[in-house]
């Protein structure tokens, strides 16, 4: 997709006098920066009034960057509304969860179903493409910015009713899907449908009286914003047929079904902002998820070179940390490294957000020097890693419908949060350097040896067949408590949990206990060893499966907590309670062994080791994220580090944040 690793980031010269631009060009060149993302929030500047467009400043910016040979990432500017538009057409602003119509303010603030917003957004995107689309320096289009949030205005209500009509055709079908007999909420007219916010069936933002309705509303909002994206994309395409078009996503952001979105994007890009205490495994999982959206390399559209401003505690990145984090990003599939931002704001709420050029305005800073070092290295790395791929045999299911539905449940436990559950399973594979793909529920499963589907609460049509087929042919499936419970409308699969997975898992879950913080049970294995378990406890009966561990306490002591079922040529592990780390690794070790999957390197090590396969060789990215030094694994001794050209030696140590990229012919 790109000829080189794009290295740069958000650049807002419009916020600065011209002398600063010239200085910037020198600083950036010396730092080997080769790309700039412009025009992200400039709508009010390039369209100062309804009938007036003024591209003079943007022309100058584009000319300057083109002259200097930059790869320009051109944003469409629709991430923040101009004040005049909201004043003249109040419908372009959003109505919030409490039902308050917003006046002008903030960003990411347009109602996705406002026809006026749609008209203006499509128009500006087209105008930009018409003007700049033939410039060969435009490397990528960046539509809007971090789509997100939701709206509950009358236009959204009307559009929701149309969306529902298309989906359900009849009110009978809709009433049945949402189980509206409950509390006598039956609707007899499409106009009786009210949005599930605080004025309707919503309960304090995250909960709802009717999950079927609320999940549909999330699907609808995700689709509405996706329509906004498609509309701008199509406007661009009228004038520029080739340049890739993206929008910057946000990892595990809850509001949008990114698997659906990715199908419409030429390349996935995302913004990575871990906090000081975010585990590296969580960062890696998000990268793998972003790669998984299209099963292709992605762009790192934003990361801070030093610190954030909007987190609770915005610690500095330690020396070497930004570099290590950048290589981790490439290791997991990125083909670009871009920062927010190139020059630090003078005012407003991001003035404490890190940037390549700090308020001191010089290149004599630690952060600049680290950016410069990385720039030099990436330039030397050239294009060799671009487009290289992962060959994972472990698939972990991630599904936005499940994310929404699981977290809407009223009961059994408020501590059941989707991403945290998935992360526990990911961490096992990460710690042992297995290559993992994060996959959608409708993925082609053939290429995987093991599929892990934790809290697969909502089992939609076709999934049961796909999973049965996968296991039948020899695959290993791991699933857990709170799986197979509801259908796509959040109505329970009747006949006993885990519903459609019951035959596959060979168990029947009769009841689900919830344990409060501090309470726990135990899983007792056949060898009498015990591990802790908690959160929820499935009380289950074997229906063909074999029990691997039983509860140690309470009135259900002796009932199975962990089971394994032979199904066709494969196996299904069912985990009935949240196991502690030891219990979980014991379980997943067994499952991985059954599946015959192996990690990227056979040796156990505290280092993060990932592999990208290029045409005639592989690149092993070896990174030390721990405080303690770690030795290079024996199997990687004698390999060439493409960053230094040196061969690794036996006993060589990596300190915290050290990185090696080893080229291996295989
Ligand atoms: C987001 C936005 C940027 C900026 C950064 C700050 O990712 O896209 O405009 O606000 O956050 O971290
Ligand atoms: Zn709206």
XYZ file of C-alpha atoms and ligand atoms in Angstrom:
679
model
C 0.000 0.000 0.000
C 2.846 2.425 0.866
C 6.340 2.653 -0.595
C 7.955 3.319 2.755
C 7.067 3.314 6.425
C 5.148 6.563 6.867
C 6.776 8.359 9.782
C 5.180 11.569 10.970
C 1.788 12.461 12.361
C -0.843 15.130 12.956
C 0.450 18.511 11.936
C -1.445 21.755 12.442
C 0.669 24.548 10.930
C -2.512 26.600 10.624
C -2.210 27.112 14.392
C 1.215 28.722 13.935
C 2.815 31.717 12.179
C 4.685 31.061 8.946
C 8.204 31.416 10.415
C 7.407 28.410 12.541
C 6.507 26.355 9.459
C 9.973 26.853 8.021
C 11.596 25.886 11.270
C 9.358 22.835 11.452
C 10.464 21.677 8.027
C 14.092 21.694 9.168
C 13.379 19.935 12.416
C 11.217 17.306 10.783
C 13.706 16.604 8.025
C 16.480 16.109 10.560
C 14.249 13.699 12.437
C 13.664 11.709 9.214
C 9.974 12.504 9.361
C 8.502 11.799 5.950
C 4.772 12.196 6.458
C 2.271 14.696 7.869
C -1.446 14.410 8.567
C -3.133 17.728 7.910
C -6.532 19.359 7.927
C -7.976 17.187 10.685
C -9.943 19.949 12.397
C -9.887 22.748 9.815
C -13.442 22.702 8.532
C -14.197 26.185 9.882
C -11.000 27.451 8.256
C -11.582 26.053 4.776
C -15.307 26.776 4.781
C -15.737 29.959 6.813
C -19.377 30.349 5.735
C -21.983 28.294 3.933
C -21.180 29.691 0.487
C -17.510 30.464 1.012
C -14.610 28.071 0.629
C -11.086 29.247 1.250
C -8.298 26.785 0.551
C -5.506 29.345 0.347
C -3.793 28.386 3.566
C -4.256 24.656 3.015
C -2.843 25.095 -0.502
C 0.265 26.643 1.022
C 0.589 23.822 3.511
C 0.170 21.179 0.830
C 2.628 22.988 -1.453
C 5.218 23.175 1.263
C 4.868 19.512 2.195
C 4.854 18.444 -1.450
C 7.989 20.450 -2.174
C 9.690 18.697 0.703
C 8.595 15.276 -0.565
C 6.253 14.371 2.287
C 3.650 11.648 2.110
C 0.597 13.664 3.032
C -2.287 12.129 4.944
C -5.169 14.406 4.031
C -8.026 14.563 6.499
C -11.473 15.673 5.423
C -11.922 17.978 8.453
C -15.417 16.770 9.322
C -14.493 15.619 12.837
C -15.579 18.996 14.259
C -18.451 21.208 13.098
C -17.986 24.876 12.229
C -19.837 27.221 14.607
C -21.755 28.943 11.782
C -23.237 25.634 10.699
C -24.624 24.811 14.135
C -26.031 28.299 14.544
C -27.779 28.211 11.193
C -28.799 24.549 11.286
C -29.110 23.426 14.915
C -30.055 19.911 13.727
C -26.400 19.181 12.851
C -25.570 19.068 16.576
C -26.308 16.015 18.680
C -28.919 15.297 21.298
C -27.389 13.416 24.195
C -28.416 10.471 26.318
C -30.303 12.745 28.689
C -32.219 14.181 25.752
C -30.455 17.567 25.767
C -29.980 19.198 22.396
C -26.403 20.397 22.257
C -25.373 23.896 21.380
C -22.011 24.424 19.729
C -18.973 22.868 21.392
C -16.342 20.158 21.438
C -15.711 17.878 18.447
C -16.950 14.537 17.102
C -20.205 16.339 17.533
C -22.303 15.871 14.392
C -25.591 14.036 14.343
C -24.923 11.202 11.904
C -28.507 11.290 10.667
C -28.765 15.001 10.022
C -29.353 15.442 6.279
C -27.772 18.904 6.534
C -24.585 17.515 8.075
C -24.495 14.755 5.492
C -24.832 17.215 2.645
C -22.073 19.510 3.909
C -19.708 16.672 4.820
C -20.039 14.956 1.458
C -19.499 18.272 -0.256
C -16.338 19.275 1.585
C -14.812 15.819 1.124
C -15.493 16.046 -2.601
C -14.054 19.545 -2.830
C -10.861 18.437 -1.108
C -10.498 15.429 -3.385
C -11.149 17.537 -6.443
C -8.463 19.979 -5.370
C -5.789 17.654 -4.038
C -6.671 14.207 -5.361
C -4.255 14.358 -8.272
C -1.327 15.472 -6.121
C 1.003 12.444 -6.041
C 2.127 13.378 -2.537
C -1.291 12.627 -1.085
C -0.591 9.145 0.274
C -3.812 8.528 2.130
C -7.219 10.046 2.879
C -8.241 10.300 6.514
C -12.015 10.655 6.779
C -13.308 12.615 9.782
C -11.609 11.682 13.049
C -12.207 8.979 15.626
C -15.874 8.387 14.843
C -17.713 7.738 18.071
C -20.415 8.731 20.526
C -24.102 8.638 19.727
C -27.092 10.838 19.173
C -30.723 10.637 20.293
C -32.361 13.408 18.292
C -35.580 13.278 16.308
C -33.703 12.723 13.039
C -32.007 9.729 14.608
C -35.358 8.448 15.907
C -36.841 8.674 12.412
C -33.848 7.007 10.810
C -33.901 4.276 13.470
C -37.522 3.466 12.608
C -36.597 3.164 8.936
C -33.637 0.934 9.846
C -35.930 -1.249 11.977
C -38.548 -1.512 9.263
C -35.937 -2.748 6.885
C -34.662 -5.252 9.405
C -37.907 -6.587 10.852
C -40.444 -5.850 8.102
C -43.383 -6.176 10.513
C -44.158 -4.867 13.972
C -45.006 -8.405 15.068
C -41.449 -9.440 14.275
C -40.062 -6.416 16.093
C -42.238 -6.951 19.178
C -41.154 -10.566 19.268
C -37.460 -9.761 18.798
C -37.458 -7.242 21.635
C -39.785 -9.368 23.758
C -42.115 -6.393 24.160
C -44.783 -8.395 25.962
C -42.501 -7.802 28.925
C -43.973 -4.844 30.868
C -46.572 -4.518 28.132
C -44.335 -2.479 25.860
C -45.965 -3.742 22.672
C -45.902 -1.134 19.884
C -48.699 -0.946 17.318
C -47.237 1.818 15.192
C -43.639 2.412 14.086
C -43.880 5.935 15.472
C -44.421 4.536 18.963
C -40.816 3.391 19.011
C -38.818 5.587 21.397
C -35.028 5.695 21.563
C -33.463 3.779 24.473
C -31.881 6.709 26.320
C -32.675 8.251 29.708
C -36.056 9.401 28.397
C -36.867 5.900 27.205
C -35.808 2.398 28.183
C -32.175 3.171 28.920
C -30.903 2.847 32.467
C -27.987 5.120 33.326
C -26.168 4.938 30.007
C -24.754 1.442 30.268
C -27.874 -0.534 31.136
C -31.295 -0.965 29.641
C -34.681 -2.454 30.306
C -34.714 -3.963 26.801
C -31.323 -5.204 25.676
C -32.722 -6.304 22.318
C -33.714 -2.717 21.574
C -30.515 -1.216 22.955
C -28.267 -3.619 21.052
C -30.197 -2.729 17.913
C -29.642 0.951 18.667
C -25.917 0.386 18.937
C -25.966 -1.490 15.639
C -27.930 1.360 14.131
C -25.566 4.089 15.392
C -22.569 2.097 14.181
C -24.258 1.744 10.773
C -25.239 5.428 10.702
C -21.688 6.596 11.248
C -20.437 4.009 8.816
C -22.824 5.524 6.278
C -21.232 8.908 7.020
C -17.827 7.396 6.345
C -18.980 5.718 3.133
C -20.573 8.911 1.932
C -17.347 10.906 2.306
C -15.327 8.039 0.887
C -17.542 7.926 -2.181
C -17.253 11.696 -2.639
C -13.481 11.359 -2.591
C -13.610 8.463 -5.044
C -15.335 10.634 -7.624
C -12.101 12.578 -7.980
C -9.403 10.238 -6.744
C -9.752 6.610 -7.734
C -6.593 5.236 -6.194
C -5.357 6.742 -2.981
C -6.232 4.565 0.013
C -8.981 5.862 2.274
C -9.084 5.245 5.991
C -10.422 6.648 9.232
C -8.669 6.337 12.571
C -10.166 3.689 14.857
C -9.656 3.252 18.578
C -8.811 -0.345 19.403
C -11.508 -1.911 21.548
C -13.701 1.210 21.468
C -17.175 -0.048 22.288
C -19.410 2.102 20.106
C -18.658 0.861 16.602
C -18.602 -2.590 15.072
C -15.132 -2.284 13.608
C -15.269 -5.632 11.793
C -18.142 -4.256 9.771
C -16.370 -0.944 9.277
C -13.133 -2.490 8.076
C -14.913 -4.016 5.102
C -15.507 -0.486 3.822
C -12.003 0.829 4.517
C -9.005 0.402 2.223
C -6.662 0.142 5.164
C -7.275 0.102 8.903
C -5.631 2.804 10.983
C -5.798 3.319 14.708
C -4.750 5.490 17.636
C -2.814 3.836 20.425
C -2.841 5.554 23.810
C -1.976 3.115 26.578
C -1.852 4.503 30.115
C 1.171 4.255 32.390
C -0.201 1.041 33.867
C -1.663 -0.628 30.761
C -0.124 -4.086 30.452
C 1.871 -4.611 27.254
C -0.276 -7.645 26.544
C -3.334 -5.373 26.335
C -1.562 -3.122 23.865
C -0.494 -6.139 21.813
C -4.056 -7.469 21.798
C -5.379 -4.209 20.383
C -2.766 -4.245 17.649
C -3.716 -7.813 16.811
C -7.365 -6.808 16.789
C -6.694 -3.920 14.428
C -4.688 -6.233 12.171
C -7.464 -8.799 12.419
C -10.139 -6.404 11.192
C -8.996 -6.862 7.620
C -6.409 -9.561 8.174
C -3.883 -7.071 6.809
C -1.184 -4.691 8.005
C -2.518 -1.457 9.460
C -1.468 2.133 10.052
C -0.627 3.460 13.464
C -2.285 6.813 12.911
C -1.568 8.261 16.333
C 0.515 7.706 19.416
C 2.126 10.282 21.639
C 5.885 10.653 21.485
C 5.908 11.354 25.197
C 2.773 11.870 27.256
C -0.992 12.278 27.028
C -3.009 15.012 28.663
C -6.402 13.384 29.060
C -5.623 10.434 31.254
C -5.710 10.592 35.023
C -1.933 10.379 35.389
C -0.054 11.339 32.268
C 3.362 9.953 32.954
C 6.251 10.477 30.580
C 7.377 7.648 28.398
C 10.655 6.519 29.867
C 13.810 6.771 27.711
C 13.565 4.101 25.022
C 9.909 3.355 25.732
C 8.464 5.157 22.728
C 10.936 3.343 20.488
C 10.107 -0.057 21.984
C 6.388 0.693 21.744
C 6.777 1.692 18.095
C 8.575 -1.533 17.254
C 5.937 -3.518 19.096
C 3.396 -1.824 16.849
C 5.306 -2.822 13.722
C 5.858 -6.310 15.125
C 2.100 -6.778 15.397
C 1.388 -5.556 11.886
C 1.804 -1.788 11.487
C 3.240 -0.339 8.308
C 3.311 3.269 9.603
C 4.329 5.070 12.794
C 2.573 8.384 13.263
C 2.358 10.708 16.207
C -0.147 12.999 17.694
C 1.292 15.488 17.163
C 4.273 17.089 15.495
C 4.151 20.421 17.340
C 2.643 20.880 20.780
C -0.424 23.168 21.069
C -0.100 26.538 22.640
C -3.585 26.662 24.091
C -6.810 24.759 24.784
C -7.134 21.363 26.384
C -4.267 19.593 24.638
C -1.464 21.950 25.569
C -0.074 19.344 27.921
C -0.200 16.649 25.247
C 3.223 15.527 24.115
C 4.561 16.306 20.653
C 7.739 15.983 18.636
C 8.447 19.691 19.114
C 7.749 20.830 22.664
C 6.811 24.299 23.907
C 10.525 25.097 24.151
C 10.390 25.059 20.357
C 13.780 23.443 19.838
C 15.300 20.180 18.737
C 17.369 20.029 21.903
C 14.979 17.820 23.851
C 15.058 14.207 24.903
C 11.803 13.535 23.091
C 13.037 15.038 19.834
C 16.268 13.052 20.029
C 14.322 9.820 20.512
C 12.036 10.652 17.597
C 15.110 11.403 15.515
C 16.778 8.125 16.438
C 13.694 6.123 15.548
C 13.329 8.078 12.308
C 16.878 7.240 11.320
C 16.333 3.572 12.106
C 13.052 3.310 10.227
C 14.592 4.948 7.208
C 17.384 2.370 7.318
C 14.850 -0.419 7.759
C 13.380 0.747 4.460
C 10.475 -1.134 3.028
C 11.517 -4.644 3.969
C 8.811 -5.235 6.557
C 6.028 -3.551 4.594
C 3.186 -5.887 3.764
C 4.735 -8.818 5.656
C 2.224 -11.036 7.402
C 1.486 -13.149 10.465
C 0.708 -16.816 10.274
C -1.249 -17.385 13.437
C -2.875 -20.697 14.223
C -4.560 -19.343 17.344
C -7.760 -17.372 16.823
C -9.455 -15.449 19.617
C -12.997 -14.320 18.905
C -13.854 -10.661 19.400
C -17.380 -9.542 18.584
C -19.040 -6.192 19.104
C -22.557 -7.628 19.368
C -21.320 -9.776 22.228
C -19.517 -6.822 23.786
C -22.770 -4.825 23.816
C -25.114 -7.605 24.816
C -22.948 -9.028 27.586
C -22.500 -5.616 29.172
C -26.224 -4.810 28.942
C -27.171 -7.872 30.932
C -28.846 -7.180 34.193
C -27.207 -9.942 36.219
C -25.566 -12.179 37.122
C -22.599 -9.915 37.962
C -21.687 -6.280 37.360
C -18.050 -7.304 37.120
C -18.578 -9.112 33.820
C -16.915 -6.793 31.360
C -16.221 -8.017 27.878
C -12.755 -6.752 27.015
C -11.326 -7.761 30.361
C -12.566 -11.300 29.844
C -10.997 -11.560 26.392
C -7.740 -10.059 27.670
C -7.313 -12.825 30.228
C -7.272 -15.423 27.495
C -5.111 -13.355 25.189
C -2.537 -12.861 27.938
C -1.799 -16.563 28.194
C -0.831 -16.744 24.522
C 1.004 -13.419 24.653
C 3.134 -14.410 27.627
C 4.261 -17.511 25.762
C 4.786 -15.767 22.425
C 2.103 -17.502 20.439
C 1.065 -15.549 17.389
C -2.632 -14.720 17.776
C -5.243 -13.480 15.347
C -8.217 -11.652 16.782
C -11.105 -12.887 14.675
C -14.751 -12.075 14.058
C -17.518 -14.584 14.753
C -17.922 -15.244 11.048
C -14.221 -15.821 10.354
C -13.099 -18.688 8.143
C -11.895 -21.000 10.889
C -10.036 -23.502 8.722
C -6.645 -21.891 9.139
C -6.759 -22.124 12.947
C -5.899 -25.050 15.132
C -7.414 -23.545 18.224
C -10.245 -21.071 18.547
C -10.834 -19.373 21.864
C -14.253 -17.804 22.345
C -14.607 -16.526 25.903
C -18.021 -15.272 27.086
C -19.623 -16.053 23.743
C -22.870 -14.870 25.246
C -24.717 -14.202 22.016
C -24.683 -17.053 19.545
C -26.089 -15.799 16.285
C -27.410 -17.791 13.398
C -24.832 -19.963 11.677
C -22.298 -19.877 14.481
C -23.190 -23.164 15.974
C -22.733 -24.889 12.618
C -19.418 -23.123 11.983
C -18.033 -24.060 15.386
C -19.276 -27.648 15.172
C -17.703 -27.993 11.755
C -14.399 -26.580 13.025
C -14.230 -28.993 15.951
C -15.542 -31.913 13.929
C -12.584 -31.568 11.608
C -10.078 -31.614 14.439
C -10.025 -28.081 15.810
C -9.895 -27.278 19.508
C -12.452 -24.835 20.872
C -12.208 -23.156 24.252
C -15.302 -21.443 25.554
C -16.537 -20.334 28.936
C -19.297 -19.420 31.329
C -21.816 -16.927 29.932
C -21.675 -18.515 26.494
C -24.488 -19.665 24.245
C -27.064 -17.851 26.333
C -28.925 -15.588 23.895
C -29.735 -15.179 20.223
C -29.035 -12.146 18.081
C -31.941 -10.245 19.690
C -30.830 -11.029 23.233
C -33.571 -13.590 23.805
C -32.523 -16.725 25.610
C -31.918 -19.907 23.641
C -34.436 -22.041 25.515
C -33.856 -25.628 26.552
C -30.855 -25.185 28.855
C -27.512 -23.352 28.748
C -25.215 -23.131 26.847
C -28.004 -23.388 24.265
C -26.602 -24.041 20.792
C -23.209 -24.964 22.257
C -24.613 -27.607 24.574
C -24.028 -30.552 22.271
C -20.591 -29.289 21.314
C -19.480 -28.729 24.898
C -21.211 -31.848 26.187
C -22.480 -30.063 29.282
C -25.708 -28.636 30.617
C -25.451 -25.586 32.830
C -28.371 -25.627 35.209
C -27.665 -22.507 37.301
C -25.167 -19.642 37.405
C -23.931 -18.392 40.768
C -22.342 -14.933 41.138
C -19.518 -14.372 43.610
C -18.881 -10.930 45.086
C -15.376 -9.435 45.188
C -13.332 -11.282 47.779
C -15.467 -14.393 47.521
C -14.108 -17.339 45.653
C -14.489 -21.039 45.122
C -11.860 -23.544 44.116
C -11.281 -25.781 41.155
C -9.870 -29.113 42.264
C -8.040 -31.083 39.578
C -7.788 -34.861 39.457
C -4.318 -34.737 41.060
C -5.976 -32.892 43.993
C -4.214 -29.627 43.186
C -6.433 -26.606 43.689
C -6.703 -23.208 42.052
C -8.983 -20.301 42.876
C -12.017 -19.450 40.808
C -14.769 -16.864 41.108
C -16.854 -14.143 39.464
C -19.475 -16.573 38.217
C -19.812 -20.285 38.836
C -21.719 -22.491 36.435
C -23.479 -25.382 38.101
C -23.214 -27.950 35.379
C -23.933 -31.539 34.510
C -21.880 -33.687 32.197
C -23.590 -34.731 28.994
C -20.740 -36.596 27.390
C -17.903 -34.317 28.448
C -15.229 -35.352 30.880
C -14.681 -33.357 34.056
C -11.132 -32.022 34.451
C -11.760 -30.163 37.691
C -14.529 -29.899 40.233
C -15.675 -27.184 42.627
C -14.038 -27.507 46.022
C -16.541 -25.609 48.112
C -20.128 -24.575 48.720
C -23.249 -26.627 48.080
C -22.064 -27.401 44.558
C -18.706 -28.842 45.651
C -17.996 -31.883 43.507
C -19.806 -30.533 40.450
C -17.615 -29.998 37.364
C -16.064 -26.572 36.854
C -13.829 -27.409 33.896
C -14.681 -29.938 31.207
C -13.359 -31.398 27.994
C -15.536 -32.948 25.343
C -14.413 -35.027 22.391
C -16.420 -33.998 19.342
C -15.583 -35.452 15.942
C -11.829 -35.245 15.592
C -11.504 -32.282 17.930
C -12.107 -31.188 21.496
C -14.070 -28.558 23.329
C -12.914 -27.116 26.629
C -15.635 -25.480 28.688
C -14.498 -23.256 31.551
C -17.331 -22.866 34.066
C -15.879 -20.156 36.296
C -13.255 -17.427 36.129
C -10.064 -19.324 36.934
C -7.050 -17.639 38.485
C -3.963 -17.183 36.303
C -2.543 -20.548 37.258
C -5.800 -22.383 36.580
C -6.233 -20.628 33.272
C -2.723 -21.358 32.060
C -3.075 -24.954 33.073
C -6.269 -25.189 31.047
C -4.934 -23.390 28.012
C -1.714 -25.392 28.070
C -3.768 -28.575 27.762
C -5.876 -27.096 24.994
C -2.857 -25.786 23.068
C -1.207 -29.160 23.358
C -4.312 -30.929 22.029
C -4.395 -28.468 19.169
C -0.716 -28.954 18.377
C 0.022 -25.242 18.140
C 3.467 -23.917 18.852
C 4.704 -20.495 19.860
C 6.874 -18.329 17.607
C 9.955 -19.729 19.346
C 9.995 -22.923 21.395
C 11.961 -21.475 24.317
C 10.220 -19.823 27.230
C 11.429 -16.272 27.702
C 10.337 -13.056 29.357
C 10.922 -11.255 26.064
C 8.169 -10.405 23.622
C 8.907 -12.248 20.400
C 6.716 -11.808 17.324
C 7.208 -12.817 13.738
C 6.273 -11.191 10.462
C 6.824 -13.259 7.355
C 8.101 -11.513 4.238
C 8.629 -13.116 0.816
C 11.839 -15.003 1.415
C 12.562 -14.483 5.073
C 10.954 -13.777 8.418
C 11.530 -10.936 10.850
C 11.581 -11.774 14.522
C 10.891 -8.730 16.673
C 12.439 -9.260 20.085
C 11.581 -6.677 22.727
C 12.233 -6.518 26.424
C 9.373 -4.804 28.228
C 10.457 -5.952 31.667
C 12.694 -4.211 34.161
C 14.967 -7.225 34.432
C 17.563 -7.953 31.768
C 16.855 -11.006 29.633
C 19.080 -13.204 27.557
C 18.550 -13.656 23.873
C 16.944 -17.089 23.417
C 19.379 -19.722 22.142
C 17.379 -20.358 18.981
C 17.857 -16.714 17.980
C 21.625 -16.655 18.455
C 23.680 -16.032 15.304
C 20.863 -14.162 13.537
C 21.383 -10.740 12.008
C 19.815 -7.765 13.709
C 18.730 -5.538 10.852
C 18.883 -2.472 13.121
C 22.611 -2.843 13.732
C 23.777 -5.315 11.096
C 25.338 -7.359 13.899
C 24.784 -11.017 14.645
C 23.354 -11.940 18.001
C 25.737 -13.734 20.336
C 25.093 -16.407 22.930
C 24.483 -14.943 26.362
C 23.747 -11.482 24.980
C 21.360 -9.537 27.195
C 18.547 -7.157 26.412
C 17.829 -4.407 28.928
C 14.401 -2.879 29.403
C 13.072 -1.461 26.093
C 15.894 -2.976 24.037
C 14.754 -4.157 20.626
C 16.194 -6.483 18.015
C 14.735 -7.220 14.620
C 16.269 -10.466 13.496
C 16.155 -11.539 9.910
C 15.816 -15.285 9.537
C 15.799 -17.156 6.264
C 13.167 -19.890 6.456
C -7.199 11.511 19.709
C -7.480 12.494 18.599
C -6.450 13.548 18.461
C -5.952 14.019 19.807
C -5.456 12.844 20.585
C -4.877 13.230 21.917
O -6.581 10.372 19.316
O -7.695 11.872 17.367
O -7.018 14.622 17.745
O -6.987 14.645 20.479
O -6.529 11.990 20.822
O -4.431 12.090 22.625
Zn -29.223 12.635 15.757
